[in-house]
Tab-separated table of C-alpha atoms in Angstrom:
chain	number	residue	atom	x	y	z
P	184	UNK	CA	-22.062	-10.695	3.352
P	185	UNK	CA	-18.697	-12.198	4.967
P	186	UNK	CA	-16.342	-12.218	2.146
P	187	UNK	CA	-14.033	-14.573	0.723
P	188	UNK	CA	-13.621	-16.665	4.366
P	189	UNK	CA	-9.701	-16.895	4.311
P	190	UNK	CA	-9.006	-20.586	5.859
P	191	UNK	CA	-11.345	-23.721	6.662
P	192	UNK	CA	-13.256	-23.251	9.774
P	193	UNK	CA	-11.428	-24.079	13.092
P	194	UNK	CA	-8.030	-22.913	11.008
P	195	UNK	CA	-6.752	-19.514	13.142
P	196	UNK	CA	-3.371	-19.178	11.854
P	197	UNK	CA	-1.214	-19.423	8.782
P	198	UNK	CA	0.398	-22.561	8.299
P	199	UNK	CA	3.589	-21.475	8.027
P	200	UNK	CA	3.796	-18.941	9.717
P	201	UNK	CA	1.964	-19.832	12.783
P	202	UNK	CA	0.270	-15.827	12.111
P	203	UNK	CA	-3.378	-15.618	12.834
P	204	UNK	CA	-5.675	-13.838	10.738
P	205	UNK	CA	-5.790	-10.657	10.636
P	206	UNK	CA	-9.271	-9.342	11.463
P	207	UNK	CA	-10.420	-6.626	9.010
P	208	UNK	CA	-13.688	-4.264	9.792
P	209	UNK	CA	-14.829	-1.942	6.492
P	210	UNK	CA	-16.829	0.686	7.730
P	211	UNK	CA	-19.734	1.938	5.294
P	212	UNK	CA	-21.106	5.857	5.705
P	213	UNK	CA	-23.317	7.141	3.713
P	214	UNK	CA	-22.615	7.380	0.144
P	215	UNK	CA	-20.202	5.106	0.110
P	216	UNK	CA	-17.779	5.061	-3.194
P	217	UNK	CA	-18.540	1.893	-4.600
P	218	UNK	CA	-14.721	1.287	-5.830
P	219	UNK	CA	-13.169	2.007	-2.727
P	220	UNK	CA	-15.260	-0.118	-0.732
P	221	UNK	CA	-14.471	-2.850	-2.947
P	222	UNK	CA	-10.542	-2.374	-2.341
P	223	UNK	CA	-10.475	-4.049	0.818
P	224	UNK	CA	-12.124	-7.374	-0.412
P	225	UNK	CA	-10.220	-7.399	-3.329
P	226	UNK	CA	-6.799	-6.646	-1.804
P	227	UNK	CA	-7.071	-8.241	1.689
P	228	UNK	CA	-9.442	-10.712	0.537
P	229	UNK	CA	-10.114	-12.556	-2.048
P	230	UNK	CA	-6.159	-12.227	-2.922
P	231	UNK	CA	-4.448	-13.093	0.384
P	232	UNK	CA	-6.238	-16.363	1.115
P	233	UNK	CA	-5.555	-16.841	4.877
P	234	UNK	CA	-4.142	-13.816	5.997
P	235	UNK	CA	-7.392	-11.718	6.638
P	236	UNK	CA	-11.018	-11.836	7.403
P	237	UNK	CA	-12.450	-9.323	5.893
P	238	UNK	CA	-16.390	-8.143	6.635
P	239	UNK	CA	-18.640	-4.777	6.356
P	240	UNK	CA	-20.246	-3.225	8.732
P	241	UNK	CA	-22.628	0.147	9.697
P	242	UNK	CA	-24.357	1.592	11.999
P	243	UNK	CA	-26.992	-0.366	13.169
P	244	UNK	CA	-26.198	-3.072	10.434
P	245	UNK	CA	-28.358	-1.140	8.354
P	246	UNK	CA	-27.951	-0.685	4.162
P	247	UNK	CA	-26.176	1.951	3.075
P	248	UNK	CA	-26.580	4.074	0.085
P	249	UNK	CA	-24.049	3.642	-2.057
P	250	UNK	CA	-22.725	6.037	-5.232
P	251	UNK	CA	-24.518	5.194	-7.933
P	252	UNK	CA	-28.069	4.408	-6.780
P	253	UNK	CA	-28.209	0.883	-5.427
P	254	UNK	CA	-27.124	0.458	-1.443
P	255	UNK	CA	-24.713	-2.271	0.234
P	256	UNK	CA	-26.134	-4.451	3.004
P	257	UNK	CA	-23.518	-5.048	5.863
P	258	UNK	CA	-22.706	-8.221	7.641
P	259	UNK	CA	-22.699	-6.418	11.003
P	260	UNK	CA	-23.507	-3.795	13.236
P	261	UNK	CA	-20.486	-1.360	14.883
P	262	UNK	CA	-19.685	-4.262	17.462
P	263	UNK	CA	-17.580	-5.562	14.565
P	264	UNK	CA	-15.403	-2.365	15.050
P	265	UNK	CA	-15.074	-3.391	18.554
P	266	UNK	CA	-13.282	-6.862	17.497
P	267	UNK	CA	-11.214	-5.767	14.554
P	268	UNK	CA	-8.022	-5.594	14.364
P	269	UNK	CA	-7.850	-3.156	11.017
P	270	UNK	CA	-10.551	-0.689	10.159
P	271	UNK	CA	-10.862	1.103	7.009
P	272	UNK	CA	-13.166	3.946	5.983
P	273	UNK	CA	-13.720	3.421	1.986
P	274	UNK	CA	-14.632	6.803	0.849
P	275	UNK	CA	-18.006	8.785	0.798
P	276	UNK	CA	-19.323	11.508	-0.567
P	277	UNK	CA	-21.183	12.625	2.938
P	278	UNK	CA	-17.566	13.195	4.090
P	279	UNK	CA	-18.636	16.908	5.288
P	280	UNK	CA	-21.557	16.136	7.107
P	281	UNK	CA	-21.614	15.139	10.739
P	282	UNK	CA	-20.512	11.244	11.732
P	283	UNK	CA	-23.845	9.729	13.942
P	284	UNK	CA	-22.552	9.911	17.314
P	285	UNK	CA	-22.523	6.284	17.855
P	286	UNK	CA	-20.159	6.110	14.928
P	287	UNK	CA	-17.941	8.914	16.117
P	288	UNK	CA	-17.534	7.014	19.668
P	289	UNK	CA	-17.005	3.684	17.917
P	290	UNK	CA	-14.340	5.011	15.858
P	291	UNK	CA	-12.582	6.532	18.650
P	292	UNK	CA	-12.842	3.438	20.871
P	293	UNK	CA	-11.589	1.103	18.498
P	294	UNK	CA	-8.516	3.784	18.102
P	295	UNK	CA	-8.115	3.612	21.341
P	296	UNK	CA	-7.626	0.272	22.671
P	297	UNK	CA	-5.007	0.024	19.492
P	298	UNK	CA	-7.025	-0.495	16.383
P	299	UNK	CA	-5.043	-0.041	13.429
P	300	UNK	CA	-6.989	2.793	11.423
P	301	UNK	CA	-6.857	3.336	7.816
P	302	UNK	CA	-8.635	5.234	5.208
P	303	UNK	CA	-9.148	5.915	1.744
P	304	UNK	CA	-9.929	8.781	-0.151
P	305	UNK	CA	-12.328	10.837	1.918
P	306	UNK	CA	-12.933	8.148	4.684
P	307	UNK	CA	-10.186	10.414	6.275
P	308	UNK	CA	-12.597	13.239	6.829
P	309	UNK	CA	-14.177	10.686	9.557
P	310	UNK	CA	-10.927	10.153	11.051
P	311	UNK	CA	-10.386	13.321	11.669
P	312	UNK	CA	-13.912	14.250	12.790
P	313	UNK	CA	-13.051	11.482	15.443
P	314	UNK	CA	-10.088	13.541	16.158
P	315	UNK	CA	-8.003	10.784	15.190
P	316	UNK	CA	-5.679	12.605	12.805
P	317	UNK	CA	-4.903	15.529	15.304
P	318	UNK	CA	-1.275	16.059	15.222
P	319	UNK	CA	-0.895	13.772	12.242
P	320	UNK	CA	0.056	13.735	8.621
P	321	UNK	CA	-2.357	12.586	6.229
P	322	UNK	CA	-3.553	12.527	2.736
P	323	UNK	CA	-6.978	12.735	0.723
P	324	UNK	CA	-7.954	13.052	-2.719
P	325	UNK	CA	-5.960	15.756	-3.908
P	326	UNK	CA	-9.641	17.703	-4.828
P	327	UNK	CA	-10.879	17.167	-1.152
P	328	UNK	CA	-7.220	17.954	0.652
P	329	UNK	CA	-8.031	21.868	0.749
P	330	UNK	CA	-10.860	21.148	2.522
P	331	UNK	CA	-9.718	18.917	5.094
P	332	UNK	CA	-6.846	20.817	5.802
P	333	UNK	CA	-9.127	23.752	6.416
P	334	UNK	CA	-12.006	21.991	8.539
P	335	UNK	CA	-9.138	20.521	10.627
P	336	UNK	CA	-5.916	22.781	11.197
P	337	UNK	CA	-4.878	20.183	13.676
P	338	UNK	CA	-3.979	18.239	10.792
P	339	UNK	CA	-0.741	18.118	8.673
P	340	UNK	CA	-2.736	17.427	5.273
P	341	UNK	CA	-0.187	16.445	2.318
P	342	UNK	CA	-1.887	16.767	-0.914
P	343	UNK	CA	1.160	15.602	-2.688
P	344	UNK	CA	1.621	12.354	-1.447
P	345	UNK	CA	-0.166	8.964	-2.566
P	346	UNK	CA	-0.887	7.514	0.963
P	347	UNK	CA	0.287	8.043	4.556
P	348	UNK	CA	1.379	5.680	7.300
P	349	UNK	CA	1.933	7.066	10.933
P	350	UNK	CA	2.177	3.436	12.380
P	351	UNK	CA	-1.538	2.904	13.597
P	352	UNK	CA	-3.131	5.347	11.559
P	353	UNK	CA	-2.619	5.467	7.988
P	354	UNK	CA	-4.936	7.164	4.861
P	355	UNK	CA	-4.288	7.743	1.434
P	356	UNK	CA	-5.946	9.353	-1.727
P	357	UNK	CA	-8.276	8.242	-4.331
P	358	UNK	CA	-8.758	4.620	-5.400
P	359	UNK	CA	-5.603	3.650	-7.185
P	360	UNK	CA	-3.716	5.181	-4.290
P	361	UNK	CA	-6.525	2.811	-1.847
P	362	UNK	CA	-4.784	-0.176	-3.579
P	363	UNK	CA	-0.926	1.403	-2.823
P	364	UNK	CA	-2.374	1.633	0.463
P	365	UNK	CA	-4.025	-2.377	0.571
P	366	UNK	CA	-0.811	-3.541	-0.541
P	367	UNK	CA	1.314	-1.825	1.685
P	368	UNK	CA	-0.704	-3.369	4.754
P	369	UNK	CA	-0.356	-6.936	3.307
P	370	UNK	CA	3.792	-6.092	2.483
P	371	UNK	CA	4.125	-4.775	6.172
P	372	UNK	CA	1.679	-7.736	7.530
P	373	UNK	CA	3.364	-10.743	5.148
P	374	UNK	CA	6.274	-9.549	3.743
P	375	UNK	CA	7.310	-8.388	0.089
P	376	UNK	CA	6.973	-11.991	-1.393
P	377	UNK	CA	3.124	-12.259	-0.166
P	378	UNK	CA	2.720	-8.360	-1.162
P	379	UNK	CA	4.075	-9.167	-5.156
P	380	UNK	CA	2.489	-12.181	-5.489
P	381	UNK	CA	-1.160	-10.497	-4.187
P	382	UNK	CA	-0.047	-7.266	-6.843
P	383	UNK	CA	0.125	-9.703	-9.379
P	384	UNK	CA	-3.108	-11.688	-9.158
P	385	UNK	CA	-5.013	-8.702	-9.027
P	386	UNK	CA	-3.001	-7.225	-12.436
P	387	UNK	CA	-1.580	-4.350	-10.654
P	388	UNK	CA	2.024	-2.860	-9.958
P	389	UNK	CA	3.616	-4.244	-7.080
P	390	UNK	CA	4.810	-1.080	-5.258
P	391	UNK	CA	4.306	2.902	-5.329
P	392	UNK	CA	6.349	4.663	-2.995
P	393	UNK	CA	3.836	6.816	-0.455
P	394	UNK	CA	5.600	9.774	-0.896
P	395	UNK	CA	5.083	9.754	-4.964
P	396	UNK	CA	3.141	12.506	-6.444
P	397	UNK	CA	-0.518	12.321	-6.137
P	398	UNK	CA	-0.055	14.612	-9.583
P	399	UNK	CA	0.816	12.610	-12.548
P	400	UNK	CA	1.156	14.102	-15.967
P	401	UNK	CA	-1.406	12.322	-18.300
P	402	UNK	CA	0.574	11.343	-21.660
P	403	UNK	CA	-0.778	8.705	-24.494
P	404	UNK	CA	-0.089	5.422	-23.010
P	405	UNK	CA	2.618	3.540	-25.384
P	406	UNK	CA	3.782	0.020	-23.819
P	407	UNK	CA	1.619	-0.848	-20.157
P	408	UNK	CA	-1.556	0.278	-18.615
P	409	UNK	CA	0.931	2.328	-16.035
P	410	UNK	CA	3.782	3.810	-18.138
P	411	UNK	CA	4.841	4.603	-21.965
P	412	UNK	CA	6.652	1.878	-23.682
P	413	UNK	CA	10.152	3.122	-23.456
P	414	UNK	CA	9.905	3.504	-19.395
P	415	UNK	CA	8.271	0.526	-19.068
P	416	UNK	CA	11.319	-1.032	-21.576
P	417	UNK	CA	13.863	0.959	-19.533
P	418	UNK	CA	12.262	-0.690	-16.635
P	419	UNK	CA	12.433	-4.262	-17.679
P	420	UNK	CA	15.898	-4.139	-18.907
P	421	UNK	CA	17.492	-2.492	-15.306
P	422	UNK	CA	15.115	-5.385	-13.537
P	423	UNK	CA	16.578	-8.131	-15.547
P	424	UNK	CA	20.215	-6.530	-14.495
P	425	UNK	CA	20.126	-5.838	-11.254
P	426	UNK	CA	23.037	-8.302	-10.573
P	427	UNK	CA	25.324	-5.877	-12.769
P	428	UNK	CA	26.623	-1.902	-11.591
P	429	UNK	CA	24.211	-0.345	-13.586
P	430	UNK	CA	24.493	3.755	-14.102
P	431	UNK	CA	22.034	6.078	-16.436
P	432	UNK	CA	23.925	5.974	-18.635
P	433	UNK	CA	23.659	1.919	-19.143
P	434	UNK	CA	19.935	2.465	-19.091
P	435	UNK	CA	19.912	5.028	-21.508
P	436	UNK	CA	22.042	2.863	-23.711
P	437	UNK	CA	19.693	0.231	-23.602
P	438	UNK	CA	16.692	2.238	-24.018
P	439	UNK	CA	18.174	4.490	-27.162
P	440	UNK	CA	16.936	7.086	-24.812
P	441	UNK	CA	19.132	9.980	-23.902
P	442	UNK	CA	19.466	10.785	-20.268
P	443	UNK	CA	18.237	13.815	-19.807
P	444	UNK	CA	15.115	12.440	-21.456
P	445	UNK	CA	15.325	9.112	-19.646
P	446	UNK	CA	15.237	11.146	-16.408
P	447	UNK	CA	12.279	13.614	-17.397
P	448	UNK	CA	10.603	10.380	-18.353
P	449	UNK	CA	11.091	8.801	-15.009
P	450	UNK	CA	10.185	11.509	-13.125
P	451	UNK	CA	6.982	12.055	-15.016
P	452	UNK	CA	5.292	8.642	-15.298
P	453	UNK	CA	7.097	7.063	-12.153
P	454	UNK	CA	7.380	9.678	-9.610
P	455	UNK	CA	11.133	9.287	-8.829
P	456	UNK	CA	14.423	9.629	-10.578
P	457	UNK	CA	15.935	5.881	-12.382
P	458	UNK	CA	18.649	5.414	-9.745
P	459	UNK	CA	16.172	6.192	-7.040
P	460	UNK	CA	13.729	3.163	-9.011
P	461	UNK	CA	17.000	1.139	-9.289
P	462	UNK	CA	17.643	1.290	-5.645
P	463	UNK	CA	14.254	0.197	-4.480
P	464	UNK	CA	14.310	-2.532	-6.980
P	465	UNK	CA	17.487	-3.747	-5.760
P	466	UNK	CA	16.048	-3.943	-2.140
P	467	UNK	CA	12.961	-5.314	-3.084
P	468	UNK	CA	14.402	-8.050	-4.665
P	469	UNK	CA	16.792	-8.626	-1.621
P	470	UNK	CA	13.549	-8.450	0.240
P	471	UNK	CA	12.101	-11.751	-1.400
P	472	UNK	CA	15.700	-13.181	-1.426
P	473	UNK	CA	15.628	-13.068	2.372
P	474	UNK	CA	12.306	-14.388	2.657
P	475	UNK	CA	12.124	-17.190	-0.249
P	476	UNK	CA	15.206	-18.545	0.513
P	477	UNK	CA	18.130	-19.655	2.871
P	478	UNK	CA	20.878	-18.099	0.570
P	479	UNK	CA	24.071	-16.422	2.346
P	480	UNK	CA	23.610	-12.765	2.558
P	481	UNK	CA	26.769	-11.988	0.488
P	482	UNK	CA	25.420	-14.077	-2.309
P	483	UNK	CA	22.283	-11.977	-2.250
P	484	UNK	CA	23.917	-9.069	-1.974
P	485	UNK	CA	26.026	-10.033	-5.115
P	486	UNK	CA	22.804	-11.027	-7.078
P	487	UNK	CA	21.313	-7.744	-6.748
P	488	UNK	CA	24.088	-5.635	-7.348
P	489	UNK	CA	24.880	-4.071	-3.986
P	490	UNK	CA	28.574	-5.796	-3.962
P	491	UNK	CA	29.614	-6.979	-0.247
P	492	UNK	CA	27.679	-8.209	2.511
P	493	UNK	CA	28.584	-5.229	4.659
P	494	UNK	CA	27.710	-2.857	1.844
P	495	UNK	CA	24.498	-4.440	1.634
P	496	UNK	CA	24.033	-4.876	5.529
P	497	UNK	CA	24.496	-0.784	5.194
P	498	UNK	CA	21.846	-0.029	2.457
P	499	UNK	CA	19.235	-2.468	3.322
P	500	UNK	CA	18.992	-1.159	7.056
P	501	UNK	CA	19.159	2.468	6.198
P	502	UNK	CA	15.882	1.487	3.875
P	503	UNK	CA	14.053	-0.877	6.269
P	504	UNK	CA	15.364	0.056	9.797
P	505	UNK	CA	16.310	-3.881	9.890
P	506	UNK	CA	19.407	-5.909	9.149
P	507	UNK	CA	19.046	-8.575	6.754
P	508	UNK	CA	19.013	-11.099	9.310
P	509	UNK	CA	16.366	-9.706	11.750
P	510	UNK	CA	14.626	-9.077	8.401
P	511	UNK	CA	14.955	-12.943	7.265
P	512	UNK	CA	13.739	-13.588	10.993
P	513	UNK	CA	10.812	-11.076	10.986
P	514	UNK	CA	9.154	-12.865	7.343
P	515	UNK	CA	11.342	-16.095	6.424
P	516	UNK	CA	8.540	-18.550	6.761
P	517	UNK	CA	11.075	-21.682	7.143
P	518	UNK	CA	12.860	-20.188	9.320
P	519	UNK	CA	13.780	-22.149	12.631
P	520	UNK	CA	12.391	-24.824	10.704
């Protein structure tokens, strides 16, 4: 079942970028979890049109049983692995048995002629029965991380963390966190603009930080599907300002929320303090600034609220290890247009 071919036959790269495709294998073990093999195709490809071809495959191209009773029938056999560029290991509940040995030696050969490796929920127990994880960090659910960490002391297993990247190899933990992860590919792939537009046409929020709590306190849900309605206000109002200096204490003014319970708030239901938010919000904004339009760096820097170019120049390459303008370079599709 190729899904959701991304341009017109004969069409290899983006049009304005000059990018090909990126070339996406999802591998399905036994027992696959239904959602996270759907993340993938949802993320990558039906919601990037262009940017990745995305099919399944197994071993032997044979159907796989899936959670739930009813089985998934791959395009291809474990050649495809051989030709990807990105592989991803949904999760399955057959994470403890023993990988077929012509899926352990696929997996290992496509890591090793530079595959980029990725998996979600307990897809990383077959990375690291692969002993592709050794001398890593990585993630997992949070109710499987015990485990792994014990199977494979070779591994530096964070169960607080939403998803890992190590550069080739990168995993994360259960399905929402398999999205974080999707979107993070397509934002370091295609740039912030291409990874907020995808967030949005697939109703979800644009960007959770890696390194935020796999452990969120469950409250009643007030305003959005993600936070309680005064967060979710506080949130809105500091997005609409970022051009102004905002403090907490502007925040909590505009939110009739004290600060002390503004922060608590924060730290519950986003995973970070609201000058830590702020900051990220400010440089993602910068982020599609740089690669939307041709504006001079100090007026983005002014429109943001980080002040003067070289204040900017400062903060935005302590956060992205670029400059603005290598940035702009990097994902500006017009530019040397």
């Amino acid at each position: 079942m190729q899904m959701y071919p991304a341009t017109p036959a004969g069409s290899g790269a983006h049009p304005d970028t000059g990018k090909g495709r990126i070339k996406v294998a999802v591998l399905a073990l036994p027992e696959v979890l239904p959602l996270d093999f759907g993340i993938p195709f949802q993320v990558l490809g039906r919601n990037t049109p262009g940017l990745y071809e995305v099919a399944t495959c197994s071993a032997g191209g044979q159907p796989v049983p899936a959670v739930g009773g009813f089985s998934v029938a791959p395009d291809r056999g474990l050649e495809l692995l051989a030709e990807a560029d990105t592989v991803i290991i949904p999760g399955y509940t057959a994470s403890r048995e023993p990988l077929q040995a012509e899926v352990h030696a696929a997996l290992r050969q496509a890591h090793g002629r530079g595959a980029r490796m990725v998996s979600i929920c307990t897809g990383a127990f077959a990375l690291a029965q692969a002993g592709i994880l050794d001398g890593l960090a990585a993630t997992t659910h949070w109710g499987s991380a015990a485990d792994l960490a014990a199977r494979y002391p070779r591994i530096a297993v964070d169960e607080n963390v939403l998803f890992v990247d190590n550069g080739q190899v990168l995993t994360s933990a259960g399905v929402a966190a398999g999205i974080d992860l999707c979107l993070h590919l397509v934002r370091s792939d295609w740039g912030s603009a291409q990874a907020n537009l995808t967030a949005r046409s697939i109703v979800s929020a644009p960007r959770r930080e890696g390194t935020q709590s796999q452990f969120i306190e469950h409250r009643p849900v007030y305003g959005t599907s993600d936070q309680p309605r005064d967060v979710a206000a506080a949130m809105e109002w500091a997005a609409t300002h970022l051009h102004r200096p905002i403090t907490l204490a502007h925040i909590s003014a505009a939110t009739a929320l004290s600060e002390r319970t503004l922060a608590r708030r924060f730290e519950t239901h986003a995973g970070t303090t609201p000058m830590k938010w702020l900051a990220m919000q400010r440089v993602e904004r910068a982020k599609e600034l740089l690669e939307t339009t041709a504006a001079p760096i100090d007026r983005i820097a002014a429109s943001v609220g980080m002040g003067t170019g070289a204040n900017f120049r400062t903060i935005f390459k302590k956060s992205t290890s670029l400059t603005p303008s290598q940035y702009r370079h990097a994902f500006n599709a017009s530019h040397g247009k």
